PDB file of C-alpha atoms in Angstrom:
ATOM      1  CA  MET A   1     106.121 112.664 101.104  1.00 46.00           C
ATOM      2  CA  THR A   2     102.631 111.495 101.664  1.00 49.00           C
ATOM      3  CA  ALA A   3     101.465 111.812 104.919  1.00 47.00           C
ATOM      4  CA  PRO A   4     100.290 108.235 106.404  1.00 49.00           C
ATOM      5  CA  THR A   5      96.700 107.569 106.426  1.00 62.00           C
ATOM      6  CA  PRO A   6      95.143 107.911 109.901  1.00 75.00           C
ATOM      7  CA  VAL A   7      94.564 104.419 111.381  1.00 83.00           C
ATOM      8  CA  VAL A   8      90.573 104.861 112.407  1.00 93.00           C
ATOM      9  CA  PRO A   9      89.626 102.796 115.556  1.00 96.00           C
ATOM     10  CA  SER A  10      86.121 100.758 115.958  1.00 97.00           C
ATOM     11  CA  VAL A  11      83.955 101.577 118.913  1.00 97.00           C
ATOM     12  CA  TYR A  12      82.863  98.524 120.879  1.00 98.00           C
ATOM     13  CA  LEU A  13      80.759  97.495 123.874  1.00 98.00           C
ATOM     14  CA  SER A  14      80.692  94.178 125.147  1.00 98.00           C
ATOM     15  CA  ALA A  15      77.457  92.626 125.857  1.00 98.00           C
ATOM     16  CA  GLU A  16      77.373  92.805 129.497  1.00 98.00           C
ATOM     17  CA  GLU A  17      77.984  96.641 129.310  1.00 98.00           C
ATOM     18  CA  VAL A  18      74.912  96.727 126.796  1.00 98.00           C
ATOM     19  CA  LEU A  19      72.730  94.881 128.585  1.00 98.00           C
ATOM     20  CA  ARG A  20      73.817  95.531 132.021  1.00 97.00           C
ATOM     21  CA  GLY A  21      76.073  98.459 132.057  1.00 98.00           C
ATOM     22  CA  GLY A  22      75.797 101.945 133.831  1.00 97.00           C
ATOM     23  CA  LEU A  23      74.780 104.850 131.985  1.00 98.00           C
ATOM     24  CA  PRO A  24      75.994 107.634 133.019  1.00 97.00           C
ATOM     25  CA  ASP A  25      74.826 110.412 131.332  1.00 98.00           C
ATOM     26  CA  ARG A  26      71.475 112.190 132.014  1.00 97.00           C
ATOM     27  CA  ILE A  27      69.218 113.612 129.385  1.00 96.00           C
ATOM     28  CA  SER A  28      66.475 115.850 129.656  1.00 97.00           C
ATOM     29  CA  MET A  29      63.189 113.773 128.134  1.00 97.00           C
ATOM     30  CA  GLU A  30      61.479 117.410 127.715  1.00 96.00           C
ATOM     31  CA  PRO A  31      58.757 117.941 126.282  1.00 96.00           C
ATOM     32  CA  ILE A  32      57.061 115.461 128.148  1.00 97.00           C
ATOM     33  CA  VAL A  33      53.066 114.544 128.771  1.00 97.00           C
ATOM     34  CA  GLU A  34      53.804 112.771 131.677  1.00 96.00           C
ATOM     35  CA  GLY A  35      56.355 110.447 133.351  1.00 96.00           C
ATOM     36  CA  THR A  36      59.985 110.325 134.064  1.00 93.00           C
ATOM     37  CA  PRO A  37      62.037 114.102 133.431  1.00 96.00           C
ATOM     38  CA  PHE A  38      65.121 112.175 132.600  1.00 97.00           C
ATOM     39  CA  ALA A  39      66.261 109.466 130.531  1.00 98.00           C
ATOM     40  CA  THR A  40      70.135 107.917 130.892  1.00 98.00           C
ATOM     41  CA  GLU A  41      72.620 106.907 128.661  1.00 98.00           C
ATOM     42  CA  ARG A  42      76.154 105.877 127.298  1.00 98.00           C
ATOM     43  CA  VAL A  43      77.475 107.622 124.235  1.00 98.00           C
ATOM     44  CA  LEU A  44      79.731 104.905 121.943  1.00 97.00           C
ATOM     45  CA  LEU A  45      80.586 107.338 119.407  1.00 96.00           C
ATOM     46  CA  ASP A  46      79.494 111.065 118.449  1.00 94.00           C
ATOM     47  CA  SER A  47      81.112 112.327 114.942  1.00 90.00           C
ATOM     48  CA  VAL A  48      79.773 113.134 111.505  1.00 87.00           C
ATOM     49  CA  ASP A  49      79.334 109.395 110.862  1.00 90.00           C
ATOM     50  CA  GLY A  50      76.478 109.612 113.645  1.00 92.00           C
ATOM     51  CA  PHE A  51      75.602 109.647 117.483  1.00 95.00           C
ATOM     52  CA  PHE A  52      76.324 106.090 118.902  1.00 97.00           C
ATOM     53  CA  ALA A  53      74.678 105.314 122.465  1.00 98.00           C
ATOM     54  CA  VAL A  54      72.795 102.988 124.620  1.00 98.00           C
ATOM     55  CA  TRP A  55      69.924 104.965 126.214  1.00 98.00           C
ATOM     56  CA  GLU A  56      67.065 103.729 128.876  1.00 98.00           C
ATOM     57  CA  CYS A  57      64.145 105.529 129.999  1.00 98.00           C
ATOM     58  CA  GLY A  58      61.295 104.871 132.912  1.00 98.00           C
ATOM     59  CA  PRO A  59      57.669 105.241 132.223  1.00 98.00           C
ATOM     60  CA  GLY A  60      56.070 107.926 131.002  1.00 98.00           C
ATOM     61  CA  VAL A  61      54.730 109.691 127.581  1.00 98.00           C
ATOM     62  CA  TYR A  62      56.784 111.331 125.138  1.00 98.00           C
ATOM     63  CA  PRO A  63      55.780 113.986 121.998  1.00 98.00           C
ATOM     64  CA  ARG A  64      58.807 113.765 119.684  1.00 97.00           C
ATOM     65  CA  VAL A  65      59.304 115.553 116.231  1.00 95.00           C
ATOM     66  CA  LYS A  66      61.934 114.234 114.069  1.00 93.00           C
ATOM     67  CA  ASP A  67      63.016 117.855 112.219  1.00 89.00           C
ATOM     68  CA  ARG A  68      67.032 117.339 112.396  1.00 87.00           C
ATOM     69  CA  ARG A  69      68.063 113.866 112.184  1.00 90.00           C
ATOM     70  CA  GLY A  70      67.197 109.970 111.542  1.00 92.00           C
ATOM     71  CA  SER A  71      66.331 107.487 114.467  1.00 96.00           C
ATOM     72  CA  PHE A  72      67.646 104.222 114.236  1.00 97.00           C
ATOM     73  CA  MET A  73      67.003 101.697 117.139  1.00 98.00           C
ATOM     74  CA  TYR A  74      67.117  98.345 118.658  1.00 98.00           C
ATOM     75  CA  ILE A  75      65.074  97.884 121.736  1.00 98.00           C
ATOM     76  CA  LEU A  76      67.003  95.307 124.036  1.00 98.00           C
ATOM     77  CA  SER A  77      64.133  95.640 127.387  1.00 98.00           C
ATOM     78  CA  GLY A  78      60.686  96.773 128.260  1.00 98.00           C
ATOM     79  CA  ALA A  79      57.986  97.670 126.910  1.00 98.00           C
ATOM     80  CA  GLY A  80      55.493 100.779 125.483  1.00 98.00           C
ATOM     81  CA  THR A  81      54.082 101.613 122.103  1.00 98.00           C
ATOM     82  CA  ILE A  82      55.210 104.320 119.503  1.00 98.00           C
ATOM     83  CA  THR A  83      52.392 106.578 117.433  1.00 98.00           C
ATOM     84  CA  ASP A  84      52.913 107.883 114.562  1.00 98.00           C
ATOM     85  CA  GLN A  85      50.966 111.344 114.191  1.00 97.00           C
ATOM     86  CA  GLU A  86      48.306 109.469 111.351  1.00 96.00           C
ATOM     87  CA  GLY A  87      47.142 106.876 114.568  1.00 97.00           C
ATOM     88  CA  THR A  88      49.424 103.888 113.201  1.00 98.00           C
ATOM     89  CA  VAL A  89      50.626 102.163 117.074  1.00 98.00           C
ATOM     90  CA  HIS A  90      53.522  99.762 117.129  1.00 98.00           C
ATOM     91  CA  GLN A  91      54.364  97.582 120.252  1.00 98.00           C
ATOM     92  CA  LEU A  92      57.290  97.859 121.378  1.00 98.00           C
ATOM     93  CA  THR A  93      58.989  94.941 123.176  1.00 98.00           C
ATOM     94  CA  ALA A  94      62.919  93.307 123.565  1.00 98.00           C
ATOM     95  CA  ASP A  95      64.037  92.543 120.148  1.00 98.00           C
ATOM     96  CA  THR A  96      61.744  95.293 118.178  1.00 98.00           C
ATOM     97  CA  VAL A  97      63.895  97.584 115.761  1.00 98.00           C
ATOM     98  CA  LEU A  98      62.337 100.610 115.260  1.00 98.00           C
ATOM     99  CA  LEU A  99      63.080 103.635 112.762  1.00 97.00           C
ATOM    100  CA  LEU A 100      61.968 106.854 113.061  1.00 97.00           C
ATOM    101  CA  PRO A 101      62.796 108.895 109.653  1.00 95.00           C
ATOM    102  CA  PHE A 102      63.637 112.594 109.358  1.00 93.00           C
ATOM    103  CA  GLY A 103      60.174 114.360 109.178  1.00 94.00           C
ATOM    104  CA  TRP A 104      58.384 111.558 111.506  1.00 97.00           C
ATOM    105  CA  VAL A 105      55.889 113.162 114.123  1.00 97.00           C
ATOM    106  CA  GLY A 106      54.338 110.718 116.961  1.00 98.00           C
ATOM    107  CA  THR A 107      54.491 109.699 120.695  1.00 98.00           C
ATOM    108  CA  TRP A 108      56.022 107.597 122.834  1.00 98.00           C
ATOM    109  CA  THR A 109      54.233 105.917 125.577  1.00 98.00           C
ATOM    110  CA  ILE A 110      57.002 104.028 127.827  1.00 98.00           C
ATOM    111  CA  THR A 111      54.873 101.444 130.211  1.00 98.00           C
ATOM    112  CA  GLU A 112      58.238  99.610 131.670  1.00 98.00           C
ATOM    113  CA  THR A 113      61.397 100.919 131.351  1.00 98.00           C
ATOM    114  CA  ILE A 114      62.751 100.634 128.002  1.00 98.00           C
ATOM    115  CA  ARG A 115      66.935 100.330 127.354  1.00 98.00           C
ATOM    116  CA  LYS A 116      67.845 100.612 123.611  1.00 98.00           C
ATOM    117  CA  VAL A 117      70.818 100.668 121.314  1.00 98.00           C
ATOM    118  CA  TYR A 118      70.332 103.629 118.933  1.00 98.00           C
ATOM    119  CA  LEU A 119      71.788 105.711 116.542  1.00 97.00           C
ATOM    120  CA  HIS A 120      71.024 109.243 114.840  1.00 95.00           C
ATOM    121  CA  SER A 121      72.018 109.948 111.487  1.00 92.00           C
ATOM    122  CA  THR A 122      72.646 113.577 109.922  1.00 85.00           C
ATOM    123  CA  PRO A 123      70.017 113.091 106.586  1.00 85.00           C
ATOM    124  CA  VAL A 124      71.387 113.768 103.399  1.00 81.00           C
ATOM    125  CA  ALA A 125      69.414 116.249 100.400  1.00 78.00           C
ATOM    126  CA  PRO A 126      67.091 115.969  99.044  1.00 79.00           C
ATOM    127  CA  LEU A 127      64.893 115.461 102.082  1.00 79.00           C
ATOM    128  CA  ARG A 128      61.428 115.150 102.260  1.00 80.00           C
ATOM    129  CA  GLU A 129      59.000 117.541 103.157  1.00 84.00           C
ATOM    130  CA  ASP A 130      56.128 115.528 104.392  1.00 91.00           C
ATOM    131  CA  VAL A 131      55.300 113.804 107.619  1.00 94.00           C
ATOM    132  CA  GLN A 132      57.120 110.035 107.361  1.00 94.00           C
ATOM    133  CA  PRO A 133      56.093 107.132 108.978  1.00 96.00           C
ATOM    134  CA  SER A 134      57.976 105.090 111.525  1.00 97.00           C
ATOM    135  CA  VAL A 135      59.207 101.723 110.580  1.00 97.00           C
ATOM    136  CA  PHE A 136      58.994  98.691 112.358  1.00 98.00           C
ATOM    137  CA  LEU A 137      60.058  95.066 112.657  1.00 97.00           C
ATOM    138  CA  ASP A 138      58.523  92.549 115.571  1.00 97.00           C
ATOM    139  CA  ALA A 139      60.606  90.608 117.339  1.00 97.00           C
ATOM    140  CA  GLU A 140      59.441  87.380 115.818  1.00 96.00           C
ATOM    141  CA  THR A 141      60.519  88.631 112.690  1.00 95.00           C
ATOM    142  CA  VAL A 142      63.883  90.019 113.815  1.00 96.00           C
ATOM    143  CA  LEU A 143      64.668  86.559 115.627  1.00 95.00           C
ATOM    144  CA  ARG A 144      63.421  83.749 113.741  1.00 92.00           C
ATOM    145  CA  GLY A 145      62.959  85.653 109.944  1.00 91.00           C
ATOM    146  CA  GLU A 146      64.458  84.725 107.057  1.00 90.00           C
ATOM    147  CA  TRP A 147      66.050  87.250 104.872  1.00 91.00           C
ATOM    148  CA  PRO A 148      65.669  86.611 101.068  1.00 93.00           C
ATOM    149  CA  GLU A 149      68.396  89.223  99.667  1.00 96.00           C
ATOM    150  CA  ILE A 150      71.610  87.654  99.114  1.00 97.00           C
ATOM    151  CA  VAL A 151      74.683  89.873  98.902  1.00 95.00           C
ATOM    152  CA  PRO A 152      78.466  88.754  97.917  1.00 96.00           C
ATOM    153  CA  MET A 153      80.827  88.478 100.789  1.00 95.00           C
ATOM    154  CA  ASP A 154      84.207  89.631  98.179  1.00 93.00           C
ATOM    155  CA  PRO A 155      86.983  89.767  99.533  1.00 94.00           C
ATOM    156  CA  ILE A 156      87.047  86.938 101.633  1.00 96.00           C
ATOM    157  CA  VAL A 157      89.949  84.899 103.055  1.00 96.00           C
ATOM    158  CA  SER A 158      87.941  81.933 103.449  1.00 96.00           C
ATOM    159  CA  GLY A 159      84.624  81.222 104.258  1.00 95.00           C
ATOM    160  CA  ALA A 160      80.999  81.806 102.749  1.00 92.00           C
ATOM    161  CA  ARG A 161      80.899  83.780  99.676  1.00 95.00           C
ATOM    162  CA  THR A 162      77.488  85.278 100.118  1.00 96.00           C
ATOM    163  CA  ALA A 163      75.445  86.548 103.395  1.00 97.00           C
ATOM    164  CA  ASN A 164      71.820  87.252 103.679  1.00 97.00           C
ATOM    165  CA  GLU A 165      69.925  90.174 104.232  1.00 97.00           C
ATOM    166  CA  LEU A 166      66.592  92.019 104.654  1.00 97.00           C
ATOM    167  CA  THR A 167      66.477  95.790 103.927  1.00 97.00           C
ATOM    168  CA  VAL A 168      64.435  97.220 106.168  1.00 96.00           C
ATOM    169  CA  PHE A 169      65.044 101.053 105.298  1.00 95.00           C
ATOM    170  CA  ASP A 170      67.202 102.945 102.853  1.00 93.00           C
ATOM    171  CA  GLY A 171      66.612 106.822 102.399  1.00 89.00           C
ATOM    172  CA  PRO A 172      68.818 109.840 103.327  1.00 88.00           C
ATOM    173  CA  ASP A 173      69.332 108.967 106.421  1.00 90.00           C
ATOM    174  CA  GLY A 174      70.949 105.922 106.189  1.00 92.00           C
ATOM    175  CA  LEU A 175      70.306 102.410 105.513  1.00 94.00           C
ATOM    176  CA  ALA A 176      68.998  99.860 107.852  1.00 96.00           C
ATOM    177  CA  ALA A 177      68.849  96.180 107.381  1.00 97.00           C
ATOM    178  CA  MET A 178      68.886  92.705 109.024  1.00 98.00           C
ATOM    179  CA  TRP A 179      72.009  90.698 108.084  1.00 97.00           C
ATOM    180  CA  GLU A 180      73.191  86.776 109.099  1.00 97.00           C
ATOM    181  CA  CYS A 181      76.700  85.247 107.381  1.00 97.00           C
ATOM    182  CA  GLU A 182      78.160  82.091 107.690  1.00 96.00           C
ATOM    183  CA  PRO A 183      81.586  81.379 109.464  1.00 98.00           C
ATOM    184  CA  GLY A 184      84.388  83.048 107.434  1.00 98.00           C
ATOM    185  CA  ILE A 185      87.151  85.591 107.283  1.00 98.00           C
ATOM    186  CA  TYR A 186      86.510  88.566 105.845  1.00 98.00           C
ATOM    187  CA  PRO A 187      88.984  91.877 105.285  1.00 97.00           C
ATOM    188  CA  ARG A 188      86.838  95.475 105.028  1.00 95.00           C
ATOM    189  CA  VAL A 189      87.656  98.417 104.403  1.00 94.00           C
ATOM    190  CA  LYS A 190      85.133 101.466 105.316  1.00 91.00           C
ATOM    191  CA  ASP A 191      85.575 103.986 102.233  1.00 87.00           C
ATOM    192  CA  HIS A 192      81.720 104.854 101.696  1.00 85.00           C
ATOM    193  CA  HIS A 193      80.377 104.787 104.628  1.00 89.00           C
ATOM    194  CA  GLY A 194      80.246 104.108 108.912  1.00 92.00           C
ATOM    195  CA  SER A 195      78.648 101.515 109.914  1.00 95.00           C
ATOM    196  CA  PHE A 196      76.682 100.736 113.192  1.00 97.00           C
ATOM    197  CA  MET A 197      75.466  97.509 114.449  1.00 98.00           C
ATOM    198  CA  TYR A 198      73.490  95.316 117.381  1.00 98.00           C
ATOM    199  CA  ILE A 199      74.973  91.664 117.812  1.00 98.00           C
ATOM    200  CA  ILE A 200      71.634  89.665 117.838  1.00 98.00           C
ATOM    201  CA  SER A 201      73.271  86.167 117.547  1.00 98.00           C
ATOM    202  CA  GLY A 202      76.247  84.010 116.626  1.00 98.00           C
ATOM    203  CA  ALA A 203      80.116  85.046 117.265  1.00 98.00           C
ATOM    204  CA  GLY A 204      83.294  85.671 115.810  1.00 98.00           C
ATOM    205  CA  THR A 205      85.991  88.621 116.681  1.00 98.00           C
ATOM    206  CA  ILE A 206      86.837  91.992 114.756  1.00 98.00           C
ATOM    207  CA  THR A 207      90.298  93.246 114.186  1.00 98.00           C
ATOM    208  CA  ASP A 208      91.119  96.828 113.451  1.00 98.00           C
ATOM    209  CA  GLN A 209      94.017  97.695 111.535  1.00 96.00           C
ATOM    210  CA  ASP A 210      96.087  98.068 114.616  1.00 96.00           C
ATOM    211  CA  GLY A 211      95.541  94.875 115.819  1.00 97.00           C
ATOM    212  CA  THR A 212      93.187  95.359 118.322  1.00 97.00           C
ATOM    213  CA  VAL A 213      90.574  92.713 118.810  1.00 98.00           C
ATOM    214  CA  HIS A 214      87.108  92.595 119.764  1.00 98.00           C
ATOM    215  CA  GLU A 215      85.221  89.374 120.457  1.00 98.00           C
ATOM    216  CA  LEU A 216      81.474  89.584 119.015  1.00 98.00           C
ATOM    217  CA  THR A 217      78.429  88.060 120.923  1.00 98.00           C
ATOM    218  CA  ALA A 218      74.795  88.187 121.526  1.00 98.00           C
ATOM    219  CA  GLY A 219      74.639  91.503 122.619  1.00 98.00           C
ATOM    220  CA  SER A 220      77.946  93.700 122.009  1.00 98.00           C
ATOM    221  CA  ALA A 221      77.419  96.875 119.977  1.00 98.00           C
ATOM    222  CA  LEU A 222      79.674  97.942 117.105  1.00 98.00           C
ATOM    223  CA  GLY A 223      80.824 100.996 115.457  1.00 97.00           C
ATOM    224  CA  LEU A 224      82.708 100.954 112.329  1.00 96.00           C
ATOM    225  CA  PRO A 225      83.341 104.654 111.530  1.00 94.00           C
ATOM    226  CA  TYR A 226      84.224 106.073 108.042  1.00 92.00           C
ATOM    227  CA  GLY A 227      87.360 105.278 107.129  1.00 92.00           C
ATOM    228  CA  TRP A 228      88.251 102.307 109.122  1.00 96.00           C
ATOM    229  CA  VAL A 229      90.419  98.957 107.880  1.00 96.00           C
ATOM    230  CA  GLY A 230      90.211  95.221 109.213  1.00 97.00           C
ATOM    231  CA  THR A 231      88.837  91.883 109.509  1.00 98.00           C
ATOM    232  CA  TRP A 232      86.230  90.001 110.633  1.00 98.00           C
ATOM    233  CA  ASN A 233      86.267  86.400 111.549  1.00 98.00           C
ATOM    234  CA  ILE A 234      82.868  84.859 112.390  1.00 98.00           C
ATOM    235  CA  THR A 235      83.073  81.566 113.982  1.00 98.00           C
ATOM    236  CA  GLU A 236      79.429  81.127 114.947  1.00 98.00           C
ATOM    237  CA  THR A 237      76.966  82.068 112.430  1.00 97.00           C
ATOM    238  CA  ILE A 238      76.258  85.963 113.232  1.00 98.00           C
ATOM    239  CA  ARG A 239      72.748  87.888 112.993  1.00 97.00           C
ATOM    240  CA  LYS A 240      72.839  91.512 113.174  1.00 98.00           C
ATOM    241  CA  PHE A 241      71.054  94.484 113.063  1.00 98.00           C
ATOM    242  CA  TYR A 242      73.367  97.693 111.309  1.00 97.00           C
ATOM    243  CA  VAL A 243      72.769 100.774 109.888  1.00 97.00           C
ATOM    244  CA  HIS A 244      75.181 102.264 107.144  1.00 95.00           C
ATOM    245  CA  THR A 245      75.475 106.128 107.346  1.00 91.00           C
ATOM    246  CA  PHE A 246      76.960 108.480 105.225  1.00 78.00           C
ATOM    247  CA  PRO A 247      79.123 110.409 106.553  1.00 64.00           C
ATOM    248  CA  ALA A 248      80.999 112.708 103.298  1.00 48.00           C
ATOM    249  CA  LEU A 249      77.571 113.812 102.950  1.00 45.00           C
ATOM    250  CA  GLY A 250      76.332 114.214 105.841  1.00 40.00           C
ATOM    251  CA  ALA A 251      79.139 116.364 107.245  1.00 41.00           C
TER     252      ALA A 251
END
């Protein structure tokens, strides 16, 4: 007899938990040049799909080298800069998107406590050997930009047959994009990758295979691990930042 396929649940935090909820885990910020020695975070998922968490850190200067994984993040609040090794500087504010691929080298300078939702991914071969630049989107582009790429939404039960998106990064760390879709009902199976996302605007629900329902609103965070089966029901056009990872290879 064939064993039943295990039900893979989604992971979810409401907007209140993401934006203002407690962060129980304390983590070292070493190495530091100056500033807050510890950050705090709340982990949503730690698996072969990726490490998905909400994180907060006070002011300071923190050199970093991405020699084990890539990082994808959405800044929720605060201010600072990220400086690549070659000198490029990006201003970090609420609603900016930042990607630090495997191979990135540079420095965080936090001037006002930063809170973010982020994903660490395991890169897959072949890995780049040279130093990689950061990838950045400013808040104006994130909140009001137009996404030129048209992607099919099949299969659908009802609603729009296409969505719009903007690919931000596509490499061994994963694929990151901005995405927007009008109301509709969309069954989905995560049989190629895990998906992690932050809802920027809009409303709807996500229903797991076992019937668990989560309310999607601006500020909520959602992870759909490899093997997840369920249904999106978008009731108000949703705009989100998402990352696809490659767990089968990354493992």
